[in-house]
Structures are given as structure tokens and as C-alpha cells.
Amino acid sequence: MGKLQIFGFTRSRAMRTLWLAEELGLDYEHRLTDEDGLDYLAINPSGKVPAIADDGLVLTESMAINFYLVKKHGGDLAPRDLAEEAKMLQWTFWAMTEVEAKALMIMFCRVLRPEEERDEAAADTGEADLQKPLALLNEALAGRDYLVADRFTVADLNVSAVMSWLKLGRVDLSRYANLTAWMERCLKRPAMVNLLKS
Ligand SMILES: N[C@@H](CCC(=O)N[C@@H](CS)C(=O)NCC(=O)O)C(=O)O
């Protein structure tokens, strides 16, 4: 049996898969796509990260990878029944479709692009558009520590990984107390903190 291989640099969407692998205590190999002798396009023809290779299975799409790994290895992060799984998928799809693209756009327009290519107006519009989804998430977290169950699950990991782009994009979250407390709870977990040190 080959060791699980996770492809993609840490500060990318590969982070959510590396984070999960750390949470699950998996024995894995972290590989970069520009590694000497590696034909990454044969693994993922889009060239994007992350991808994994596991026992002959090659899988792309960060959130599909995370559901595969958590269901394969089980434990507290995994769904315990169909209803939990459905809610975990619901929140994961929600983050990907309602938040991720805008969060990335803001991060690039405000912080990551070279100064002369930044676009504060586009970032401000994106931030205004995100107020509804952010208020919804904040409300969903009222009176609870985690999104789906009374424990940290793959839903919290997936959604907070998307939300972490907002922090990097300097989006003002100060009016969303439940959301910021939950993000702190998730993003300060030892597995994530250690990953960011590496
Ligand atoms: N929907 C994909 C998106 C993957 C993606 O766009 N990854 C970025 C890094 S965060 C990438 O590889 N970009 C390089 C490129 O577009 O060529 C997923 O969630 O895995």
C-alpha cells in the first residue's frame, strides 16, 4: 500500500487538505507540483492544486478530497449519520459557492496583487456583497460552538478554511461576534497552527 500523497503548496487550497490530514493524524507525503521529474499534469490535467493519490485513487477538488479522507478514516471529524453528512455537505457547498470566489477576489485586489494592479473599489464591492452570507453564517452560529454537531467536524474545517481568506483580505468581521469566535476556535487548533509554522 502506497503512502497517501498530497500535492500542492501549503498556502493554497491544498491547506485545507493538509490541515485535515494533520487533524486525522495521517501518515502522508506532501509533494509540490514543480518537483523534479514529476509530471503533475498527468495527475491533474488542470494543473490546479490540491490533488491526492491514495492507493491507486487520484482525486482532485479540495472539498471532495476532504470528504473522501474523512469518510475513509472516520473519527470525530466525520459524519456519524446521513443527516450530519448532509449538513456538512450543505455548509461546504455553501462556502464554495456563496463566499469563496468573492473572498479570493478581495484578497487579490487588496493584498496579493502588485500595488499598481490592486483594485480597492472592486474589493469594497465584494465586501459589501458578502454581508448577507456573513450575517447568515453568524446567525447560524448563535448559541453553538460548531456548525453541524457539538464537536469540530470537517464542515467547520472546510468552511473556516474558506473564511480564512477573508482575514487575509482584511474584511471587517467585527460586527459578527459568533462568526469571529468560531473562526478563532477553528483556526487556532494545533493542527492548523503547526501547519502555518511549516
Ligand atoms: N475548485 C478547486 C480549485 C483549485 C484551484 O483553483 N487551486 C488554485 C490554488 S488555490 C490553483 O491551483 N491555481 C493555479 C492555476 O489556476 O493554475 C478546488 O477546490 O480544489
PDB file of C-alpha atoms and ligand atoms in Angstrom:
ATOM      1  CA  MET A   1       0.000   0.000   0.000  1.00  0.00           C
ATOM      2  CA  GLY A   2       1.462   3.368  -1.068  1.00  0.00           C
ATOM      3  CA  LYS A   3       1.549   6.252   1.356  1.00  0.00           C
ATOM      4  CA  LEU A   4      -1.066   8.973   0.802  1.00  0.00           C
ATOM      5  CA  GLN A   5       0.390  11.772  -1.313  1.00  0.00           C
ATOM      6  CA  ILE A   6      -0.967  15.316  -1.096  1.00  0.00           C
ATOM      7  CA  PHE A   7       0.028  17.674  -3.913  1.00  0.00           C
ATOM      8  CA  GLY A   8       0.075  21.446  -3.591  1.00  0.00           C
ATOM      9  CA  PHE A   9       1.851  24.221  -1.742  1.00  0.00           C
ATOM     10  CA  THR A  10       0.634  24.934   1.768  1.00  0.00           C
ATOM     11  CA  ARG A  11      -0.623  28.474   1.163  1.00  0.00           C
ATOM     12  CA  SER A  12      -3.244  27.447  -1.369  1.00  0.00           C
ATOM     13  CA  ARG A  13      -6.423  25.383  -1.305  1.00  0.00           C
ATOM     14  CA  ALA A  14      -4.122  22.455  -0.511  1.00  0.00           C
ATOM     15  CA  MET A  15      -4.019  23.911   3.002  1.00  0.00           C
ATOM     16  CA  ARG A  16      -7.483  22.570   3.826  1.00  0.00           C
ATOM     17  CA  THR A  17      -6.428  19.042   2.863  1.00  0.00           C
ATOM     18  CA  LEU A  18      -3.103  19.269   4.694  1.00  0.00           C
ATOM     19  CA  TRP A  19      -4.965  20.611   7.725  1.00  0.00           C
ATOM     20  CA  LEU A  20      -7.393  17.685   7.624  1.00  0.00           C
ATOM     21  CA  ALA A  21      -4.553  15.174   7.223  1.00  0.00           C
ATOM     22  CA  GLU A  22      -2.934  16.675  10.337  1.00  0.00           C
ATOM     23  CA  GLU A  23      -6.212  16.569  12.286  1.00  0.00           C
ATOM     24  CA  LEU A  24      -6.664  12.913  11.344  1.00  0.00           C
ATOM     25  CA  GLY A  25      -3.049  12.084  12.215  1.00  0.00           C
ATOM     26  CA  LEU A  26      -2.435  10.601   8.762  1.00  0.00           C
ATOM     27  CA  ASP A  27       0.914   9.395   7.543  1.00  0.00           C
ATOM     28  CA  TYR A  28       1.292  11.266   4.254  1.00  0.00           C
ATOM     29  CA  GLU A  29       3.802  12.707   1.854  1.00  0.00           C
ATOM     30  CA  HIS A  30       3.477  16.404   0.998  1.00  0.00           C
ATOM     31  CA  ARG A  31       4.566  16.951  -2.606  1.00  0.00           C
ATOM     32  CA  LEU A  32       4.997  20.125  -4.641  1.00  0.00           C
ATOM     33  CA  THR A  33       3.881  20.236  -8.259  1.00  0.00           C
ATOM     34  CA  ASP A  34       7.180  21.595  -9.595  1.00  0.00           C
ATOM     35  CA  GLU A  35       9.165  18.746  -8.062  1.00  0.00           C
ATOM     36  CA  ASP A  36      11.960  17.436 -10.328  1.00  0.00           C
ATOM     37  CA  GLY A  37      10.740  14.577 -12.516  1.00  0.00           C
ATOM     38  CA  LEU A  38       7.079  14.926 -11.535  1.00  0.00           C
ATOM     39  CA  ASP A  39       4.556  15.186 -14.388  1.00  0.00           C
ATOM     40  CA  TYR A  40       1.820  16.896 -12.397  1.00  0.00           C
ATOM     41  CA  LEU A  41      -0.433  17.358 -15.430  1.00  0.00           C
ATOM     42  CA  ALA A  42      -0.692  13.577 -15.625  1.00  0.00           C
ATOM     43  CA  ILE A  43      -2.148  13.711 -12.105  1.00  0.00           C
ATOM     44  CA  ASN A  44      -4.385  16.745 -12.568  1.00  0.00           C
ATOM     45  CA  PRO A  45      -4.711  17.905 -16.189  1.00  0.00           C
ATOM     46  CA  SER A  46      -5.970  21.308 -14.987  1.00  0.00           C
ATOM     47  CA  GLY A  47      -2.642  21.841 -13.208  1.00  0.00           C
ATOM     48  CA  LYS A  48      -4.532  23.035 -10.129  1.00  0.00           C
ATOM     49  CA  VAL A  49      -3.992  22.040  -6.522  1.00  0.00           C
ATOM     50  CA  PRO A  50      -4.726  20.196  -4.400  1.00  0.00           C
ATOM     51  CA  ALA A  51      -4.799  16.639  -5.683  1.00  0.00           C
ATOM     52  CA  ILE A  52      -4.166  13.418  -3.847  1.00  0.00           C
ATOM     53  CA  ALA A  53      -3.000   9.961  -4.805  1.00  0.00           C
ATOM     54  CA  ASP A  54      -4.104   7.259  -2.414  1.00  0.00           C
ATOM     55  CA  ASP A  55      -3.903   3.542  -3.055  1.00  0.00           C
ATOM     56  CA  GLY A  56      -4.270   3.993  -6.816  1.00  0.00           C
ATOM     57  CA  LEU A  57      -7.027   6.589  -6.491  1.00  0.00           C
ATOM     58  CA  VAL A  58      -6.213  10.019  -7.894  1.00  0.00           C
ATOM     59  CA  LEU A  59      -8.614  12.707  -6.724  1.00  0.00           C
ATOM     60  CA  THR A  60      -8.881  16.442  -7.337  1.00  0.00           C
ATOM     61  CA  GLU A  61     -11.175  19.147  -5.898  1.00  0.00           C
ATOM     62  CA  SER A  62     -10.248  20.089  -2.361  1.00  0.00           C
ATOM     63  CA  MET A  63     -13.662  19.545  -0.786  1.00  0.00           C
ATOM     64  CA  ALA A  64     -14.239  16.177  -2.490  1.00  0.00           C
ATOM     65  CA  ILE A  65     -10.798  15.133  -1.263  1.00  0.00           C
ATOM     66  CA  ASN A  66     -11.678  16.204   2.282  1.00  0.00           C
ATOM     67  CA  PHE A  67     -14.915  14.212   2.292  1.00  0.00           C
ATOM     68  CA  TYR A  68     -13.109  11.173   0.919  1.00  0.00           C
ATOM     69  CA  LEU A  69     -10.376  11.356   3.579  1.00  0.00           C
ATOM     70  CA  VAL A  70     -12.708  11.973   6.491  1.00  0.00           C
ATOM     71  CA  LYS A  71     -15.060   9.168   5.463  1.00  0.00           C
ATOM     72  CA  LYS A  72     -12.173   6.789   4.902  1.00  0.00           C
ATOM     73  CA  HIS A  73     -10.519   7.466   8.246  1.00  0.00           C
ATOM     74  CA  GLY A  74     -13.534   8.257  10.417  1.00  0.00           C
ATOM     75  CA  GLY A  75     -13.215   9.737  13.897  1.00  0.00           C
ATOM     76  CA  ASP A  76     -14.855  12.798  15.420  1.00  0.00           C
ATOM     77  CA  LEU A  77     -14.477  14.953  12.318  1.00  0.00           C
ATOM     78  CA  ALA A  78     -16.522  12.555  10.192  1.00  0.00           C
ATOM     79  CA  PRO A  79     -20.319  12.452   9.898  1.00  0.00           C
ATOM     80  CA  ARG A  80     -21.986   9.959  12.227  1.00  0.00           C
ATOM     81  CA  ASP A  81     -25.160   9.604  10.189  1.00  0.00           C
ATOM     82  CA  LEU A  82     -26.755  10.654   6.922  1.00  0.00           C
ATOM     83  CA  ALA A  83     -28.285  13.818   8.371  1.00  0.00           C
ATOM     84  CA  GLU A  84     -24.913  15.006   9.708  1.00  0.00           C
ATOM     85  CA  GLU A  85     -23.287  14.244   6.381  1.00  0.00           C
ATOM     86  CA  ALA A  86     -25.965  16.208   4.508  1.00  0.00           C
ATOM     87  CA  LYS A  87     -25.469  19.246   6.754  1.00  0.00           C
ATOM     88  CA  MET A  88     -21.686  19.017   6.351  1.00  0.00           C
ATOM     89  CA  LEU A  89     -22.108  18.973   2.575  1.00  0.00           C
ATOM     90  CA  GLN A  90     -24.617  21.800   2.750  1.00  0.00           C
ATOM     91  CA  TRP A  91     -22.178  24.108   4.578  1.00  0.00           C
ATOM     92  CA  THR A  92     -19.247  23.074   2.438  1.00  0.00           C
ATOM     93  CA  PHE A  93     -21.111  23.747  -0.829  1.00  0.00           C
ATOM     94  CA  TRP A  94     -22.410  26.984   0.630  1.00  0.00           C
ATOM     95  CA  ALA A  95     -18.907  28.233   1.422  1.00  0.00           C
ATOM     96  CA  MET A  96     -17.631  27.280  -2.012  1.00  0.00           C
ATOM     97  CA  THR A  97     -20.481  28.823  -3.968  1.00  0.00           C
ATOM     98  CA  GLU A  98     -21.513  31.801  -1.835  1.00  0.00           C
ATOM     99  CA  VAL A  99     -18.230  33.004  -0.395  1.00  0.00           C
ATOM    100  CA  GLU A 100     -15.035  31.568  -1.858  1.00  0.00           C
ATOM    101  CA  ALA A 101     -14.798  33.408  -5.210  1.00  0.00           C
ATOM    102  CA  LYS A 102     -15.513  36.801  -3.649  1.00  0.00           C
ATOM    103  CA  ALA A 103     -13.157  36.170  -0.747  1.00  0.00           C
ATOM    104  CA  LEU A 104     -10.345  35.321  -3.152  1.00  0.00           C
ATOM    105  CA  MET A 105     -11.088  38.318  -5.341  1.00  0.00           C
ATOM    106  CA  ILE A 106     -10.911  40.628  -2.316  1.00  0.00           C
ATOM    107  CA  MET A 107      -7.650  39.080  -1.158  1.00  0.00           C
ATOM    108  CA  PHE A 108      -6.054  39.536  -4.582  1.00  0.00           C
ATOM    109  CA  CYS A 109      -7.444  43.038  -5.173  1.00  0.00           C
ATOM    110  CA  ARG A 110      -6.433  44.313  -1.743  1.00  0.00           C
ATOM    111  CA  VAL A 111      -3.308  42.425  -0.758  1.00  0.00           C
ATOM    112  CA  LEU A 112      -1.735  39.910  -3.121  1.00  0.00           C
ATOM    113  CA  ARG A 113      -1.510  41.725  -6.438  1.00  0.00           C
ATOM    114  CA  PRO A 114       1.374  44.104  -7.103  1.00  0.00           C
ATOM    115  CA  GLU A 115       0.451  47.525  -5.726  1.00  0.00           C
ATOM    116  CA  GLU A 116      -0.268  49.103  -9.124  1.00  0.00           C
ATOM    117  CA  GLU A 117      -2.730  46.318 -10.031  1.00  0.00           C
ATOM    118  CA  ARG A 118      -4.756  46.425  -6.828  1.00  0.00           C
ATOM    119  CA  ASP A 119      -8.396  47.486  -7.000  1.00  0.00           C
ATOM    120  CA  GLU A 120      -9.782  48.728  -3.714  1.00  0.00           C
ATOM    121  CA  ALA A 121     -13.163  49.621  -5.284  1.00  0.00           C
ATOM    122  CA  ALA A 122     -13.698  46.043  -6.514  1.00  0.00           C
ATOM    123  CA  ALA A 123     -12.670  44.730  -3.087  1.00  0.00           C
ATOM    124  CA  ASP A 124     -15.120  47.094  -1.363  1.00  0.00           C
ATOM    125  CA  THR A 125     -17.953  45.944  -3.649  1.00  0.00           C
ATOM    126  CA  GLY A 126     -17.065  42.311  -2.939  1.00  0.00           C
ATOM    127  CA  GLU A 127     -17.055  43.040   0.794  1.00  0.00           C
ATOM    128  CA  ALA A 128     -20.496  44.684   0.558  1.00  0.00           C
ATOM    129  CA  ASP A 129     -21.835  41.676  -1.390  1.00  0.00           C
ATOM    130  CA  LEU A 130     -20.582  39.317   1.312  1.00  0.00           C
ATOM    131  CA  GLN A 131     -22.530  40.955   4.121  1.00  0.00           C
ATOM    132  CA  LYS A 132     -25.621  38.778   3.575  1.00  0.00           C
ATOM    133  CA  PRO A 133     -23.782  35.422   3.619  1.00  0.00           C
ATOM    134  CA  LEU A 134     -21.656  36.563   6.572  1.00  0.00           C
ATOM    135  CA  ALA A 135     -24.743  37.591   8.538  1.00  0.00           C
ATOM    136  CA  LEU A 136     -26.324  34.234   7.723  1.00  0.00           C
ATOM    137  CA  LEU A 137     -23.310  32.300   8.984  1.00  0.00           C
ATOM    138  CA  ASN A 138     -23.101  34.486  12.078  1.00  0.00           C
ATOM    139  CA  GLU A 139     -26.765  33.773  12.824  1.00  0.00           C
ATOM    140  CA  ALA A 140     -26.324  30.023  12.223  1.00  0.00           C
ATOM    141  CA  LEU A 141     -23.590  30.018  14.865  1.00  0.00           C
ATOM    142  CA  ALA A 142     -25.693  31.739  17.537  1.00  0.00           C
ATOM    143  CA  GLY A 143     -25.587  29.692  20.736  1.00  0.00           C
ATOM    144  CA  ARG A 144     -23.386  26.973  19.287  1.00  0.00           C
ATOM    145  CA  ASP A 145     -19.660  26.288  19.099  1.00  0.00           C
ATOM    146  CA  TYR A 146     -19.633  24.377  15.804  1.00  0.00           C
ATOM    147  CA  LEU A 147     -21.627  24.323  12.585  1.00  0.00           C
ATOM    148  CA  VAL A 148     -23.189  20.862  12.454  1.00  0.00           C
ATOM    149  CA  ALA A 149     -22.668  18.965  15.689  1.00  0.00           C
ATOM    150  CA  ASP A 150     -21.433  19.708  19.191  1.00  0.00           C
ATOM    151  CA  ARG A 151     -17.900  18.901  18.027  1.00  0.00           C
ATOM    152  CA  PHE A 152     -15.398  20.195  15.460  1.00  0.00           C
ATOM    153  CA  THR A 153     -16.075  18.432  12.151  1.00  0.00           C
ATOM    154  CA  VAL A 154     -14.957  18.534   8.557  1.00  0.00           C
ATOM    155  CA  ALA A 155     -17.703  21.122   7.952  1.00  0.00           C
ATOM    156  CA  ASP A 156     -16.021  23.556  10.356  1.00  0.00           C
ATOM    157  CA  LEU A 157     -12.659  22.833   8.793  1.00  0.00           C
ATOM    158  CA  ASN A 158     -13.861  23.339   5.208  1.00  0.00           C
ATOM    159  CA  VAL A 159     -15.868  26.469   5.897  1.00  0.00           C
ATOM    160  CA  SER A 160     -13.317  28.136   8.195  1.00  0.00           C
ATOM    161  CA  ALA A 161     -10.596  27.425   5.621  1.00  0.00           C
ATOM    162  CA  VAL A 162     -12.612  29.452   3.112  1.00  0.00           C
ATOM    163  CA  MET A 163     -13.276  32.148   5.727  1.00  0.00           C
ATOM    164  CA  SER A 164      -9.564  32.444   6.415  1.00  0.00           C
ATOM    165  CA  TRP A 165      -9.210  34.160   3.001  1.00  0.00           C
ATOM    166  CA  LEU A 166     -11.375  36.967   4.441  1.00  0.00           C
ATOM    167  CA  LYS A 167      -8.909  37.569   7.223  1.00  0.00           C
ATOM    168  CA  LEU A 168      -6.085  37.756   4.721  1.00  0.00           C
ATOM    169  CA  GLY A 169      -8.212  40.097   2.591  1.00  0.00           C
ATOM    170  CA  ARG A 170      -8.731  42.381   5.631  1.00  0.00           C
ATOM    171  CA  VAL A 171     -12.506  42.073   5.510  1.00  0.00           C
ATOM    172  CA  ASP A 172     -14.067  43.732   8.534  1.00  0.00           C
ATOM    173  CA  LEU A 173     -15.747  40.971  10.559  1.00  0.00           C
ATOM    174  CA  SER A 174     -16.052  42.952  13.781  1.00  0.00           C
ATOM    175  CA  ARG A 175     -19.872  43.070  13.735  1.00  0.00           C
ATOM    176  CA  TYR A 176     -20.088  39.254  13.537  1.00  0.00           C
ATOM    177  CA  ALA A 177     -19.237  38.118  17.060  1.00  0.00           C
ATOM    178  CA  ASN A 178     -20.385  34.484  16.708  1.00  0.00           C
ATOM    179  CA  LEU A 179     -18.542  34.118  13.438  1.00  0.00           C
ATOM    180  CA  THR A 180     -15.269  35.593  14.696  1.00  0.00           C
ATOM    181  CA  ALA A 181     -15.332  33.488  17.880  1.00  0.00           C
ATOM    182  CA  TRP A 182     -15.937  30.337  15.815  1.00  0.00           C
ATOM    183  CA  MET A 183     -13.175  31.237  13.347  1.00  0.00           C
ATOM    184  CA  GLU A 184     -10.769  31.698  16.244  1.00  0.00           C
ATOM    185  CA  ARG A 185     -11.855  28.312  17.680  1.00  0.00           C
ATOM    186  CA  CYS A 186     -11.223  26.594  14.339  1.00  0.00           C
ATOM    187  CA  LEU A 187      -8.147  28.370  13.023  1.00  0.00           C
ATOM    188  CA  LYS A 188      -6.302  28.230  16.364  1.00  0.00           C
ATOM    189  CA  ARG A 189      -6.422  24.445  16.504  1.00  0.00           C
ATOM    190  CA  PRO A 190      -2.921  22.983  16.956  1.00  0.00           C
ATOM    191  CA  ALA A 191      -3.054  21.140  13.611  1.00  0.00           C
ATOM    192  CA  MET A 192      -3.633  24.422  11.750  1.00  0.00           C
ATOM    193  CA  VAL A 193      -1.201  26.471  13.830  1.00  0.00           C
ATOM    194  CA  ASN A 194       1.560  23.891  13.258  1.00  0.00           C
ATOM    195  CA  LEU A 195       0.854  23.792   9.550  1.00  0.00           C
ATOM    196  CA  LEU A 196       1.279  27.540   9.251  1.00  0.00           C
ATOM    197  CA  LYS A 197       4.633  27.323  11.039  1.00  0.00           C
ATOM    198  CA  SER A 198       5.939  24.833   8.463  1.00  0.00           C
TER     199      SER A 198
HETATM  200  N1  LIG B   1     -12.129  24.013  -7.124  1.00  0.00           N
HETATM  201  C1  LIG B   1     -10.747  23.657  -6.995  1.00  0.00           C
HETATM  202  C2  LIG B   1      -9.912  24.913  -7.232  1.00  0.00           C
HETATM  203  C3  LIG B   1      -8.422  24.605  -7.259  1.00  0.00           C
HETATM  204  C4  LIG B   1      -7.603  25.871  -7.523  1.00  0.00           C
HETATM  205  O1  LIG B   1      -8.006  26.782  -8.250  1.00  0.00           O
HETATM  206  N2  LIG B   1      -6.397  25.908  -6.920  1.00  0.00           N
HETATM  207  C5  LIG B   1      -5.520  27.027  -7.146  1.00  0.00           C
HETATM  208  C6  LIG B   1      -4.643  27.260  -5.919  1.00  0.00           C
HETATM  209  S1  LIG B   1      -5.574  27.823  -4.530  1.00  0.00           S
HETATM  210  C7  LIG B   1      -4.576  26.701  -8.282  1.00  0.00           C
HETATM  211  O2  LIG B   1      -4.093  25.598  -8.379  1.00  0.00           O
HETATM  212  N3  LIG B   1      -4.271  27.699  -9.124  1.00  0.00           N
HETATM  213  C8  LIG B   1      -3.302  27.552 -10.161  1.00  0.00           C
HETATM  214  C9  LIG B   1      -3.924  27.633 -11.523  1.00  0.00           C
HETATM  215  O3  LIG B   1      -5.074  28.105 -11.625  1.00  0.00           O
HETATM  216  O4  LIG B   1      -3.261  27.241 -12.468  1.00  0.00           O
HETATM  217  C10 LIG B   1     -10.507  23.060  -5.602  1.00  0.00           C
HETATM  218  O5  LIG B   1     -11.213  23.463  -4.652  1.00  0.00           O
HETATM  219  O6  LIG B   1      -9.628  22.192  -5.450  1.00  0.00           O
END
